[in-house]
Short mmCIF file of C-alpha atoms in Angstrom, two decimals:
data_model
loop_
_atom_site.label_atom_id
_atom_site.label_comp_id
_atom_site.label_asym_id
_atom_site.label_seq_id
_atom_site.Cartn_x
_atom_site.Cartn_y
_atom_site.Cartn_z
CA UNK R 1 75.18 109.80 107.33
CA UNK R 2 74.81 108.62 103.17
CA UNK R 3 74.62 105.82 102.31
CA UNK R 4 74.98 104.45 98.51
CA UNK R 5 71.87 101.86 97.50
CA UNK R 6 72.90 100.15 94.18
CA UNK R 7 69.86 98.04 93.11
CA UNK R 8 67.86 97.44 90.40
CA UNK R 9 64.54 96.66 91.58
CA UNK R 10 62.69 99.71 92.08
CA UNK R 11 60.38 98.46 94.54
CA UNK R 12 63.14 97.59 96.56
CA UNK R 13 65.11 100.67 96.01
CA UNK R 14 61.53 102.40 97.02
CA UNK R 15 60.96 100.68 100.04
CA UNK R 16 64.58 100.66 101.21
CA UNK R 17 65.08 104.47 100.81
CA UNK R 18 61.77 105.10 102.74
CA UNK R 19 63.24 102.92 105.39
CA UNK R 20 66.84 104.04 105.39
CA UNK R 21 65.45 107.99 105.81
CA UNK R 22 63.34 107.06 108.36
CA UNK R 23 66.59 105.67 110.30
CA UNK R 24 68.46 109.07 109.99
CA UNK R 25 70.03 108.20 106.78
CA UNK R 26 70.44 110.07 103.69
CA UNK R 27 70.38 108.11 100.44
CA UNK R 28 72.07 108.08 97.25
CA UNK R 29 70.71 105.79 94.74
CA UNK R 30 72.00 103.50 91.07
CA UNK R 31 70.06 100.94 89.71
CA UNK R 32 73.75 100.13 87.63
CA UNK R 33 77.11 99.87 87.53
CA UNK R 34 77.96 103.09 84.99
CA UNK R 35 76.05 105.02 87.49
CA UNK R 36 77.11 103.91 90.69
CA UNK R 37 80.82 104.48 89.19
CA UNK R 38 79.94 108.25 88.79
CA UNK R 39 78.61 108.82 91.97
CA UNK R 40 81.56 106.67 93.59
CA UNK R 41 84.58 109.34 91.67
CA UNK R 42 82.26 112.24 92.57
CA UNK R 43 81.37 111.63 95.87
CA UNK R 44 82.83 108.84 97.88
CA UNK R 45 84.29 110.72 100.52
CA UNK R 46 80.83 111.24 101.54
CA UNK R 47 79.61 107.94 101.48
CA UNK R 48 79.45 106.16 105.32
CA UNK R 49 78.23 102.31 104.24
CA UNK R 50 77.64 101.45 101.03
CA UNK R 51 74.28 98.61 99.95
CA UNK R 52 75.57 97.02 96.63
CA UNK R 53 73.53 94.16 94.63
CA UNK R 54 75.44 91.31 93.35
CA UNK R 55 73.47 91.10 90.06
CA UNK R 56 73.18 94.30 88.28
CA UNK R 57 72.26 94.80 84.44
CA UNK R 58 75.88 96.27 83.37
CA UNK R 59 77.47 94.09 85.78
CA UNK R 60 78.27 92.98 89.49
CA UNK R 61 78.42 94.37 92.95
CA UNK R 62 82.27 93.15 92.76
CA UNK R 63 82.64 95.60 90.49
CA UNK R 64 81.68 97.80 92.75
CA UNK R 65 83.18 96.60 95.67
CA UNK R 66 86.86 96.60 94.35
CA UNK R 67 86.50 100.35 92.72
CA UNK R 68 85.53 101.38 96.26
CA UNK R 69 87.82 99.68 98.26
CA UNK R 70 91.15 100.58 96.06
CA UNK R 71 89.90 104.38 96.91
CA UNK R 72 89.13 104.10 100.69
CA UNK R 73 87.77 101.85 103.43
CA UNK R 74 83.93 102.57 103.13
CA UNK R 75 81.70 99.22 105.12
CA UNK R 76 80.10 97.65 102.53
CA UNK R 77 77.14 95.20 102.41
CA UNK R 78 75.73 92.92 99.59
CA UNK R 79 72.30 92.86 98.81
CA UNK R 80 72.22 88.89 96.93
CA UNK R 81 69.68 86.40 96.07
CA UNK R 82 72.66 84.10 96.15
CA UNK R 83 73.53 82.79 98.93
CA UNK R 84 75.45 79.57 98.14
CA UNK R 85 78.86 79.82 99.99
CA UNK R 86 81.25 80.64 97.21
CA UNK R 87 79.59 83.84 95.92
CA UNK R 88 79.17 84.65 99.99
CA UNK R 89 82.91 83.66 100.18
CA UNK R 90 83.97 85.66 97.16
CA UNK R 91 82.17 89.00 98.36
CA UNK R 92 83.87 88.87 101.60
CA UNK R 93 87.23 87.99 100.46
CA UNK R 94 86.83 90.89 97.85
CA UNK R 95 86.72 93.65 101.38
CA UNK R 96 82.60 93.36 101.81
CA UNK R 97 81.77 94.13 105.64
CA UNK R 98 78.50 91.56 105.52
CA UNK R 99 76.06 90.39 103.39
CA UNK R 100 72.41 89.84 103.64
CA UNK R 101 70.17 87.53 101.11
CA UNK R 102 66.86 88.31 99.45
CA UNK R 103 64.14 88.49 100.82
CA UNK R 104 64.98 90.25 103.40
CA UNK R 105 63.61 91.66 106.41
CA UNK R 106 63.90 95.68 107.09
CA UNK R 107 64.47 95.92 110.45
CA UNK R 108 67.02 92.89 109.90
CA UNK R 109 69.43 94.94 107.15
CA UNK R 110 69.25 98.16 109.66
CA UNK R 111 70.50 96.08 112.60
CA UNK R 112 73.57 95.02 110.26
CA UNK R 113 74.40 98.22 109.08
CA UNK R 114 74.14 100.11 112.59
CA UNK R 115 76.83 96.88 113.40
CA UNK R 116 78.89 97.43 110.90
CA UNK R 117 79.21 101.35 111.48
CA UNK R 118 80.14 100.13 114.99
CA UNK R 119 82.88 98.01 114.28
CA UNK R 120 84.03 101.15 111.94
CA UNK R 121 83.87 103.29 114.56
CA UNK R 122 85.73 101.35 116.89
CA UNK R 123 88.40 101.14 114.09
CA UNK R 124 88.68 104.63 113.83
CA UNK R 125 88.82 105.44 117.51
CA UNK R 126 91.93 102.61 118.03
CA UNK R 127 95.18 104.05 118.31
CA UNK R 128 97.38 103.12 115.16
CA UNK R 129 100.01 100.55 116.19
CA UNK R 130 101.65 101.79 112.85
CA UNK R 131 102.48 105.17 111.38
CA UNK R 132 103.83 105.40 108.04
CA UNK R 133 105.96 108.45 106.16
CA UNK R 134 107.82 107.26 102.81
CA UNK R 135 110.18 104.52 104.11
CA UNK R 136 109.79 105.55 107.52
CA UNK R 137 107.90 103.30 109.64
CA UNK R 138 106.69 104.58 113.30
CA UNK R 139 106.05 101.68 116.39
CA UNK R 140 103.65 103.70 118.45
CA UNK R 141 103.08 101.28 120.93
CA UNK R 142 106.99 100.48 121.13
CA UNK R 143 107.86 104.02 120.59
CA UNK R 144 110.42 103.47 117.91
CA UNK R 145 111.45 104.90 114.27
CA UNK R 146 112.45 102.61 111.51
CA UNK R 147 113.75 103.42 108.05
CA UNK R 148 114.47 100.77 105.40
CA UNK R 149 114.19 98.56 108.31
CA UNK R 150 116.93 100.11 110.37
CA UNK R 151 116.28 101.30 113.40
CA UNK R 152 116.73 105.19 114.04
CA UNK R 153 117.41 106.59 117.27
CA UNK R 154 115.41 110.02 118.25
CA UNK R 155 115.44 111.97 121.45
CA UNK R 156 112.11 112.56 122.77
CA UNK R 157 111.22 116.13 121.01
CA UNK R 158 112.36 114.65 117.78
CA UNK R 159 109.56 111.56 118.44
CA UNK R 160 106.94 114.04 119.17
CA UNK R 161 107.39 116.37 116.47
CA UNK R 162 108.10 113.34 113.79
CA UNK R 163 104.54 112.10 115.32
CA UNK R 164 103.10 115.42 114.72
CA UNK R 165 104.21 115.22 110.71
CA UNK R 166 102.66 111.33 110.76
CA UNK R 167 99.40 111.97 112.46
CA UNK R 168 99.12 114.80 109.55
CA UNK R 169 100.34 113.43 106.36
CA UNK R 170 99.88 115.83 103.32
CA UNK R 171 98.79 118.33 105.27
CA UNK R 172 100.73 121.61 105.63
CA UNK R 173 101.22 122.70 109.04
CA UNK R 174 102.39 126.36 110.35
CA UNK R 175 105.14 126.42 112.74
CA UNK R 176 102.87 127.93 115.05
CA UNK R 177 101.18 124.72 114.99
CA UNK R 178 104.23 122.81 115.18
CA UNK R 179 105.01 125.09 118.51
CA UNK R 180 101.39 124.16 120.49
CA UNK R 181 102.12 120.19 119.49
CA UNK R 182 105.73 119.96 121.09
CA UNK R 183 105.28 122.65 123.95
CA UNK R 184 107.00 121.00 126.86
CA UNK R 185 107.76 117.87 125.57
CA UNK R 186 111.50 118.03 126.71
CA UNK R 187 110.50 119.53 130.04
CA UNK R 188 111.16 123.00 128.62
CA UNK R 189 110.48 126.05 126.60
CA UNK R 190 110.33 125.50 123.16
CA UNK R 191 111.04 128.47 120.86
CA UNK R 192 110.71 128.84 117.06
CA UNK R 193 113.94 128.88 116.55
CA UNK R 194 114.66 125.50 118.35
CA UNK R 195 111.90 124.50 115.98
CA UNK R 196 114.16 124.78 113.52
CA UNK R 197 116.94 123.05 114.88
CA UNK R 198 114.40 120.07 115.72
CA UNK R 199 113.48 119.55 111.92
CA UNK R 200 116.97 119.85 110.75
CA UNK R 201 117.92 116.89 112.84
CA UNK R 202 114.92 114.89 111.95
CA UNK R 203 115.65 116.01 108.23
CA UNK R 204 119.62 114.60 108.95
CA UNK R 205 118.18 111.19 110.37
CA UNK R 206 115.69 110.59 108.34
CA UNK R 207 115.99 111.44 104.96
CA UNK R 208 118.22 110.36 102.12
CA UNK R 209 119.30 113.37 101.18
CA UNK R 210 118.79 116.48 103.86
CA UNK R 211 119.47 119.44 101.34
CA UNK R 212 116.28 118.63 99.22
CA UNK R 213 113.82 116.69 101.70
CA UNK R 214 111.18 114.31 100.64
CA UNK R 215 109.71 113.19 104.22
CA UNK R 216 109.49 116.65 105.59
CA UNK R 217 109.03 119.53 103.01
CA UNK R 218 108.93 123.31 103.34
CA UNK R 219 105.89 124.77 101.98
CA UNK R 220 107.16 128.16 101.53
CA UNK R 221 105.11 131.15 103.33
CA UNK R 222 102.91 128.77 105.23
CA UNK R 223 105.38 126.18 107.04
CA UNK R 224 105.55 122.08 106.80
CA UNK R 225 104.09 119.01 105.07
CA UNK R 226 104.91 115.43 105.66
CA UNK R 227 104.64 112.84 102.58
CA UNK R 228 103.29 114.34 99.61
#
């Protein structure tokens, strides 16, 4: 696992890194904003928890903060020496996972951050209540399809294979793997050519106009993507 230290102080930085690798952690290090920003557009979607400082030479940790969490839900902790409640309040509202306050104690920040990979985890592992495709809006738990709001009615193959596109979006999937996702869903043999059958009717429900498909597109040569 990386994680992204953003502080200033290079004793801390020092000490923290030694710490952090000693953990099982892999650290990335800024001591500012311009290069924190860098490594965040470079490498983000490596990045499991991210330690920002509020007070940084260029600027803040909200800074920070907001850049990451407009790109993707990476936990993120503040490192402050503030800790009167509205700059606590403002980090928090801003997306930040916890905070801890200066000084600190070691073993204290790697309790936090093993509990806030936990709670990420636990995210992860949930079922979605909600799938979403364009204007098409899945109920998992209720098991029904709405688009615009209106409720669309799909047999049973038709829910499995539109669940297949959802749990998949922008990736392109072959019809083989299509196939090994919907085998037996209706109680019988599916075939590749009631494949095609199944995504013209989902194609007819779902989209605004069938003939040139947004929700469901043919990649040529290779087979399906859902969303873009």
């Amino acid at each position: 696992m990386s994680i992204l230290l953003v502080e200033d102080d290079l004793s801390i930085v020092t000490g923290l890194v030694y710490s952090l690798e000693q953990d099982g952690f892999s650290t990335i290090t800024a001591r500012d904003v311009q290069s924190a920003k860098k490594i965040i557009q470079e490498r983000l979607d490596d990045l499991s928890l991210c330690l920002l400082d509020l007070s940084l030479p260029d600027g803040s940790g909200y800074d920070l903060c907001k850049l990451i969490k407009e790109r993707k839900d990476v936990p993120i902790i503040f490192l402050t020496a503030m800790d009167d409640e509205i700059n606590v309040v403002m980090g928090l509202d801003m997306g930040a996972d916890d905070y801890i306050t200066k000084p600190f104690r070691i073993r204290e920040l790697q309790s936090r951050i093993r509990s806030v990979l936990r709670r990420y985890d636990k995210q992860m592992t949930q079922p979605k209540k909600r799938l979403q495709i364009g204007d098409i809006t899945i109920h998992t738990f209720e098991g029904k399809v709405y688009k615009n709001g209106d409720e669309v009615f799909l047999s049973a193959l038709e829910y499995r294979l539109l669940l297949v596109f959802a749990n998949h979006i922008g990736q392109v999937l072959t019809r083989q793997q299509l196939l090994e996702q919907i085998w037996d869903i209706a109680g019988e043999y599916v075939n590749d050519n009631t494949l095609t059958v199944y995504i013209k009717r989902l194609r007819e429900k779902l989209e605004d106009d069938p003939q040139h498909p947004k929700i469901i597109q043919t990649v040529r040569g290779f087979g399906y993507k859902a969303g873009d």
